[in-house]
Short mmCIF file of C-alpha atoms and ligand atoms in Angstrom, two decimals:
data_model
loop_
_atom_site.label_atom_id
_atom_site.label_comp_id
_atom_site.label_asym_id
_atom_site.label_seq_id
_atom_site.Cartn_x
_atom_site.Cartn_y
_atom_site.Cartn_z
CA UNK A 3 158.52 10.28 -31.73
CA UNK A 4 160.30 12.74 -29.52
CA UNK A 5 158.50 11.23 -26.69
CA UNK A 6 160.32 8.05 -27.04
CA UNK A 7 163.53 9.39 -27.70
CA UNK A 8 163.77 11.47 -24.55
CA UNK A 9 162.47 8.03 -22.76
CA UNK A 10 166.11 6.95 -23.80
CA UNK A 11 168.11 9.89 -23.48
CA UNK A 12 167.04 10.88 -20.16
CA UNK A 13 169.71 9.07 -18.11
CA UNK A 14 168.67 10.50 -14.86
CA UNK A 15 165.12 10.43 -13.18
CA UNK A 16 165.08 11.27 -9.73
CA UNK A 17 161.97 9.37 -7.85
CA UNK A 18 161.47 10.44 -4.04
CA UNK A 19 158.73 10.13 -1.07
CA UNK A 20 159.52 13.41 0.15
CA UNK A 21 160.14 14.04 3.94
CA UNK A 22 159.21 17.88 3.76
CA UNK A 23 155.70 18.60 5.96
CA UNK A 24 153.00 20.10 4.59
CA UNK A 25 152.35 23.67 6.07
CA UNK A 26 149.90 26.06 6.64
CA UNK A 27 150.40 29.07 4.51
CA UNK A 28 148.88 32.29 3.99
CA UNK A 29 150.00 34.13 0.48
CA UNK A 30 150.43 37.52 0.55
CA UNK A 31 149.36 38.60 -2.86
CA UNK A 32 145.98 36.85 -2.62
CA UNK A 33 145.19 36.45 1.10
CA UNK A 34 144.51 32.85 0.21
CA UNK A 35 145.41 30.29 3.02
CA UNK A 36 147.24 26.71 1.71
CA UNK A 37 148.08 23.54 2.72
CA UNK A 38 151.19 24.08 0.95
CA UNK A 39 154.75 21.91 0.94
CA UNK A 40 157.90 22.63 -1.04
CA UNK A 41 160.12 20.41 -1.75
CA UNK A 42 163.73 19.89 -2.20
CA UNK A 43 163.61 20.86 -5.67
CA UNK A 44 162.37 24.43 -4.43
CA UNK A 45 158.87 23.74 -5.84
CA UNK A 46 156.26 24.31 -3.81
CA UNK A 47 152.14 22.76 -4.46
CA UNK A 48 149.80 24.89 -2.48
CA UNK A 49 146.02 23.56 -2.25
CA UNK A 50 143.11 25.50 -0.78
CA UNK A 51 139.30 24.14 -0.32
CA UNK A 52 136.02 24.81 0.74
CA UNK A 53 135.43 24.31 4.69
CA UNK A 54 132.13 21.75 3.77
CA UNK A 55 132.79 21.01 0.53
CA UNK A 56 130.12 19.81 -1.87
CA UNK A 57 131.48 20.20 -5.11
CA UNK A 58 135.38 19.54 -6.67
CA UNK A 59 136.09 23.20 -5.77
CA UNK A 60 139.81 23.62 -5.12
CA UNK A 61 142.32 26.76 -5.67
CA UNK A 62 146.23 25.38 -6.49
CA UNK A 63 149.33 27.24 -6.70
CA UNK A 64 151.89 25.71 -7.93
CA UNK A 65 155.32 28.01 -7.85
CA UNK A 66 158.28 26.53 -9.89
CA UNK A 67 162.00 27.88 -9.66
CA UNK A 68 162.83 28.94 -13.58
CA UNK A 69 165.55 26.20 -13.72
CA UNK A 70 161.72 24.06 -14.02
CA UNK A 71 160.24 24.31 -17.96
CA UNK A 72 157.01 22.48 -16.36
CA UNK A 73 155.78 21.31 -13.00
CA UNK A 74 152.75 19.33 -12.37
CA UNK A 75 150.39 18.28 -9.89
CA UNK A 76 149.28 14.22 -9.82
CA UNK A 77 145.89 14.76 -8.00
CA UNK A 78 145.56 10.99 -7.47
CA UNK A 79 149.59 10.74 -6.09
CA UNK A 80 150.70 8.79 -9.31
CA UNK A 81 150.68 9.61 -12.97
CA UNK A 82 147.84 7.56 -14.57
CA UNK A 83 144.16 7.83 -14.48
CA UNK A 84 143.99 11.20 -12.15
CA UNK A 85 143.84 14.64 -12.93
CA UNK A 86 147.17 16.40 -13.70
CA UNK A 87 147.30 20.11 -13.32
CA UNK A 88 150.59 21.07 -15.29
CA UNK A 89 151.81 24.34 -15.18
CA UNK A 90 154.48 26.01 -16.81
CA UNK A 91 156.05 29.77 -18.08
CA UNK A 92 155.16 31.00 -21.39
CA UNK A 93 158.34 32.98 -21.49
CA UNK A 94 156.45 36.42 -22.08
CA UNK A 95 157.66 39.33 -20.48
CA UNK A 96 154.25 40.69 -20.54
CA UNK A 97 150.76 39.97 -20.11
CA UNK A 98 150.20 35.53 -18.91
CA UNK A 99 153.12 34.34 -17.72
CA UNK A 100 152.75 31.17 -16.89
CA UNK A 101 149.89 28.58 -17.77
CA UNK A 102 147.66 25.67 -16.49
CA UNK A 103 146.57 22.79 -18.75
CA UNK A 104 144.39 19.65 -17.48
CA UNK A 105 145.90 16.72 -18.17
CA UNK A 106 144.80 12.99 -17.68
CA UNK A 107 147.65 10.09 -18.69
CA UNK A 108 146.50 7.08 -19.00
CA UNK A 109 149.79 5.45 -19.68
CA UNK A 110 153.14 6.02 -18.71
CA UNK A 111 154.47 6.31 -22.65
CA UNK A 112 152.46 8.91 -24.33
CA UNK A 113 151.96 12.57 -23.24
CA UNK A 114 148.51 12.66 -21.27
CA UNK A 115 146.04 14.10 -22.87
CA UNK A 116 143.71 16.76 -22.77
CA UNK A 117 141.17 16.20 -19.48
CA UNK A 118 137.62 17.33 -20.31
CA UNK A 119 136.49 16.42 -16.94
CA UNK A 120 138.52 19.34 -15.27
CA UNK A 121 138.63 23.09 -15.78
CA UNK A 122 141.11 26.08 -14.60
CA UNK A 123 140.10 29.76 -14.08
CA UNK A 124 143.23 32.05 -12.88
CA UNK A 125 143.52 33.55 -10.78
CA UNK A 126 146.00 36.20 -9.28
CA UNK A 127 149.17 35.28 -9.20
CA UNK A 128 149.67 33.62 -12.00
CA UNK A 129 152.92 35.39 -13.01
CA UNK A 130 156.59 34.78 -13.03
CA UNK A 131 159.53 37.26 -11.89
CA UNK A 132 163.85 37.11 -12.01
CA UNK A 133 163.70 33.64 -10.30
CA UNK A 134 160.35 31.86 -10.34
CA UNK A 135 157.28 31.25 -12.37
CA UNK A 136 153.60 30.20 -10.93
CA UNK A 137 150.55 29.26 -11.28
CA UNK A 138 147.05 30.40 -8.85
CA UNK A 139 144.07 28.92 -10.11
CA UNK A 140 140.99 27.56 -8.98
CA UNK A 141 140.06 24.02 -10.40
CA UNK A 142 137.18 22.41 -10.84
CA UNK A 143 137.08 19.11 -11.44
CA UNK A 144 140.58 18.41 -9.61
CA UNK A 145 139.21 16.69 -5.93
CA UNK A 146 136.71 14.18 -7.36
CA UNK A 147 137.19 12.17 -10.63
CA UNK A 148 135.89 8.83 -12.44
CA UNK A 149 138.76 6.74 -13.94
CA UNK A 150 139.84 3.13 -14.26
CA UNK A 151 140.96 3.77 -10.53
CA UNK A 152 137.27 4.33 -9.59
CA UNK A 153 135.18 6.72 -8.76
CA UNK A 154 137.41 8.89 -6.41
CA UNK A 155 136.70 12.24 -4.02
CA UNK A 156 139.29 13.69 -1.86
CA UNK A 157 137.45 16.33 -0.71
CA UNK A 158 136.09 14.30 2.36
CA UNK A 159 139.55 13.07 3.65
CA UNK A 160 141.89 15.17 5.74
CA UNK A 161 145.09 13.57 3.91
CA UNK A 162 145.37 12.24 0.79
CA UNK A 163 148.75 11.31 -1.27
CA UNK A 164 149.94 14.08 -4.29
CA UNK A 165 152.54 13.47 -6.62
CA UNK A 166 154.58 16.05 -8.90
CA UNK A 167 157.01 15.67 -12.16
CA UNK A 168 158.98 18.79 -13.23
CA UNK A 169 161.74 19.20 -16.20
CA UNK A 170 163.96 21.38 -17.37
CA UNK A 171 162.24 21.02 -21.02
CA UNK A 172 160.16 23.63 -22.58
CA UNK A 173 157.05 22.65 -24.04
CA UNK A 174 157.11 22.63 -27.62
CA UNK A 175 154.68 25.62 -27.66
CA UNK A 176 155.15 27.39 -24.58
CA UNK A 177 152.19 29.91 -24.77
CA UNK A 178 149.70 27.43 -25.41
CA UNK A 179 148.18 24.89 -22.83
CA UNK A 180 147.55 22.21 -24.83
CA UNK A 181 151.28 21.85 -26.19
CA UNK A 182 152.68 18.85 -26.51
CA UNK A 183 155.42 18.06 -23.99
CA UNK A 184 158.32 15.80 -22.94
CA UNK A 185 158.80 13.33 -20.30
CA UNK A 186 160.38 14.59 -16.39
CA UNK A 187 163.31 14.48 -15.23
CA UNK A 188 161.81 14.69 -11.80
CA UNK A 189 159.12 13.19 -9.89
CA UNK A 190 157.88 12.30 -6.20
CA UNK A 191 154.92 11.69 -4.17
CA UNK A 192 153.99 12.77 -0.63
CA UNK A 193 151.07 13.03 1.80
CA UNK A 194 149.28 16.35 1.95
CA UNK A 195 147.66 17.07 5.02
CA UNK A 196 144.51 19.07 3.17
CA UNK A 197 143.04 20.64 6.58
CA UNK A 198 145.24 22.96 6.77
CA UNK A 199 143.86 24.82 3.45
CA UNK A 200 140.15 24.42 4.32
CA UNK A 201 138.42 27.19 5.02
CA UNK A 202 135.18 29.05 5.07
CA UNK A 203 136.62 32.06 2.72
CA UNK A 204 137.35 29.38 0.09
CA UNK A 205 134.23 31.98 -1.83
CA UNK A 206 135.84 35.19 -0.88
CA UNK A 207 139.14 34.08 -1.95
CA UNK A 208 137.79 33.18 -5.65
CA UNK A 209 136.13 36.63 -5.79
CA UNK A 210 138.59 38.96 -4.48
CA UNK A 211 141.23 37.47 -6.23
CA UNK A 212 140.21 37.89 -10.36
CA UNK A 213 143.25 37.01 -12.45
CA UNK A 214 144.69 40.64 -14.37
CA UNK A 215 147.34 39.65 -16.73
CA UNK A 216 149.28 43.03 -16.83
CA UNK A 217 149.79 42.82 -12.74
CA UNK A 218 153.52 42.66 -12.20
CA UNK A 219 155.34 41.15 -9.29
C1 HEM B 322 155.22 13.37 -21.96
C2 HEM B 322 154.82 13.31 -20.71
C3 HEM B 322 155.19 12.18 -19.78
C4 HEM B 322 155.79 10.98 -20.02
C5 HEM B 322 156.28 10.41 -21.34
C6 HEM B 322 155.92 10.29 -18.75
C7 HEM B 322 156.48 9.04 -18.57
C8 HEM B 322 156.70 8.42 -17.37
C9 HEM B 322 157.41 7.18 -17.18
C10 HEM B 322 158.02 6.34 -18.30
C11 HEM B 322 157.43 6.94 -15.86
C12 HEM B 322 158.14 5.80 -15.17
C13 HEM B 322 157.22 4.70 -14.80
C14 HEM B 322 157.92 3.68 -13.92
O1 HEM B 322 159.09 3.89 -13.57
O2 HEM B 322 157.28 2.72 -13.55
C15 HEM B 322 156.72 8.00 -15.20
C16 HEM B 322 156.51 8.08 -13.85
C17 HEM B 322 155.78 9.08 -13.24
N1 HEM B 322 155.21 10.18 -13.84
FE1 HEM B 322 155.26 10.60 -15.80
N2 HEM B 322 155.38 11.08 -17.78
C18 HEM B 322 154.91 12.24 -18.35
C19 HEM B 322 154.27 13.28 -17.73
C20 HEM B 322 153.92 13.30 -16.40
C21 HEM B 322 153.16 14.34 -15.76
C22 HEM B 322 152.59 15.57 -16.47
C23 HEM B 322 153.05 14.00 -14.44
C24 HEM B 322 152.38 14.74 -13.30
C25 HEM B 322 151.85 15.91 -13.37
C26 HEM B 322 153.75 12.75 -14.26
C27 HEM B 322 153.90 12.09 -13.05
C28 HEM B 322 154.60 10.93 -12.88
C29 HEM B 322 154.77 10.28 -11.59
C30 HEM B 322 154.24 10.79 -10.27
C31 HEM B 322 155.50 9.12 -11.82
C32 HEM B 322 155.93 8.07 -10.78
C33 HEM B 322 155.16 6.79 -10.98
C34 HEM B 322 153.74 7.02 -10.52
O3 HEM B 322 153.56 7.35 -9.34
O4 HEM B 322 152.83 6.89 -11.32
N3 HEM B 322 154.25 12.35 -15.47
N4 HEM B 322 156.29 8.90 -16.15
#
């Protein structure tokens, strides 16, 4: 299984707590304010949320330097039993650019699987230009989650712990979100301060901001 052999042939996996901050951060294109931290790899996981939030509402941006095939977002700060937002380019020069799959693994030596319990809508700014691909979306499903860890809801803490993975891979069928892909070459975890992408236009943002393919950036 390809899976296995890159388990052996990947000689380098870089594992890190990160020391960058996370940081308030309004985005231009959408007007949509995120907790948002980048990280020495230059990829940067942006998380917005409901002020009061009663449901697993949450808008993510994840924006990925092209050297990066995939990036994705550990909700639950490791890989297994959590929802994984992964995100990567489709390669096409027109029309969706980059892509959102949910993802849960439930062990650490298979590709996680499809993740019923989650759902992605774009929306703008999902995209990719000369250096960088990403990702806007709102998910729901992402901020509260039943798994062998438990029954889990970060919506009601100001902090919680993320992790990410990226490669340099392509998955094996980039314009589809439920390709089959290969193990990282990168991971870490961090604490993401989620007050500082709460908000009470968390509906406004969703609205104003409909996903249109064709926009280019
Ligand atoms: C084919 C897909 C994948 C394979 C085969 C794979 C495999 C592995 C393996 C073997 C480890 C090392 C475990 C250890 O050292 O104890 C690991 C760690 C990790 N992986 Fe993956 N992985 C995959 C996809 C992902 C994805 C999509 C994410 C996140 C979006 C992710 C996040 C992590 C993290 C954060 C760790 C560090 C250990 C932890 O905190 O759980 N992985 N992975």
């Amino acid at each position: 299984m390809r899976t296995n052999a890159l388990l052996t042939s990947v000689a380098i996996w870089t594992s890190a707590l990160a020391q960058q901050e996370t940081v308030r951060y309004q985005d231009p294109e959408t007007g949509i304010t995120f907790a948002s931290i980048t990280h020495a790899n230059g990829a940067s996981y942006r998380v917005a949320l409901p002020i009061n939030s009663t449901s697993s509402d949450a808008v993510l941006q994840i924006v990925a330097p092209k050297e990066f095939q995939w990036c994705g977002l550990a909700w639950g700060g490791h890989m297994t039993n959590n929802p994984l937002s992964v995100s990567w380019t489709t390669g096409a020069t027109s029309g969706q650019k980059a892509i959102v799959s949910n993802r849960m693994a439930y062990s650490y030596y298979a590709v996680p699987q499809q993740y019923d319990g989650a759902e992605h809508t774009y929306l703008k700014g999902t995209t990719s230009n000369d250096t960088h691909w990403q990702v806007t979306a709102r998910c729901q499903g992402c901020t509260r989650w039943s798994s062998a860890d438990g029954d889990i809801d970060i919506t009601t803490v100001s902090e919680t712990v993320f992790a990410y993975a990226c490669s340099s891979y392509a998955p094996d069928t980039p314009n589809s979100n439920t390709s089959q892909f290969n193990i990282h070459e990168q991971f870490g975890i961090w604490n993401h301060n989620l007050d500082l992408g709460r908000s009470e236009s968390f509906g406004d943002w969703i609205r104003n901001n409909p996903y249109e393919a064709s926009v280019e950036v």
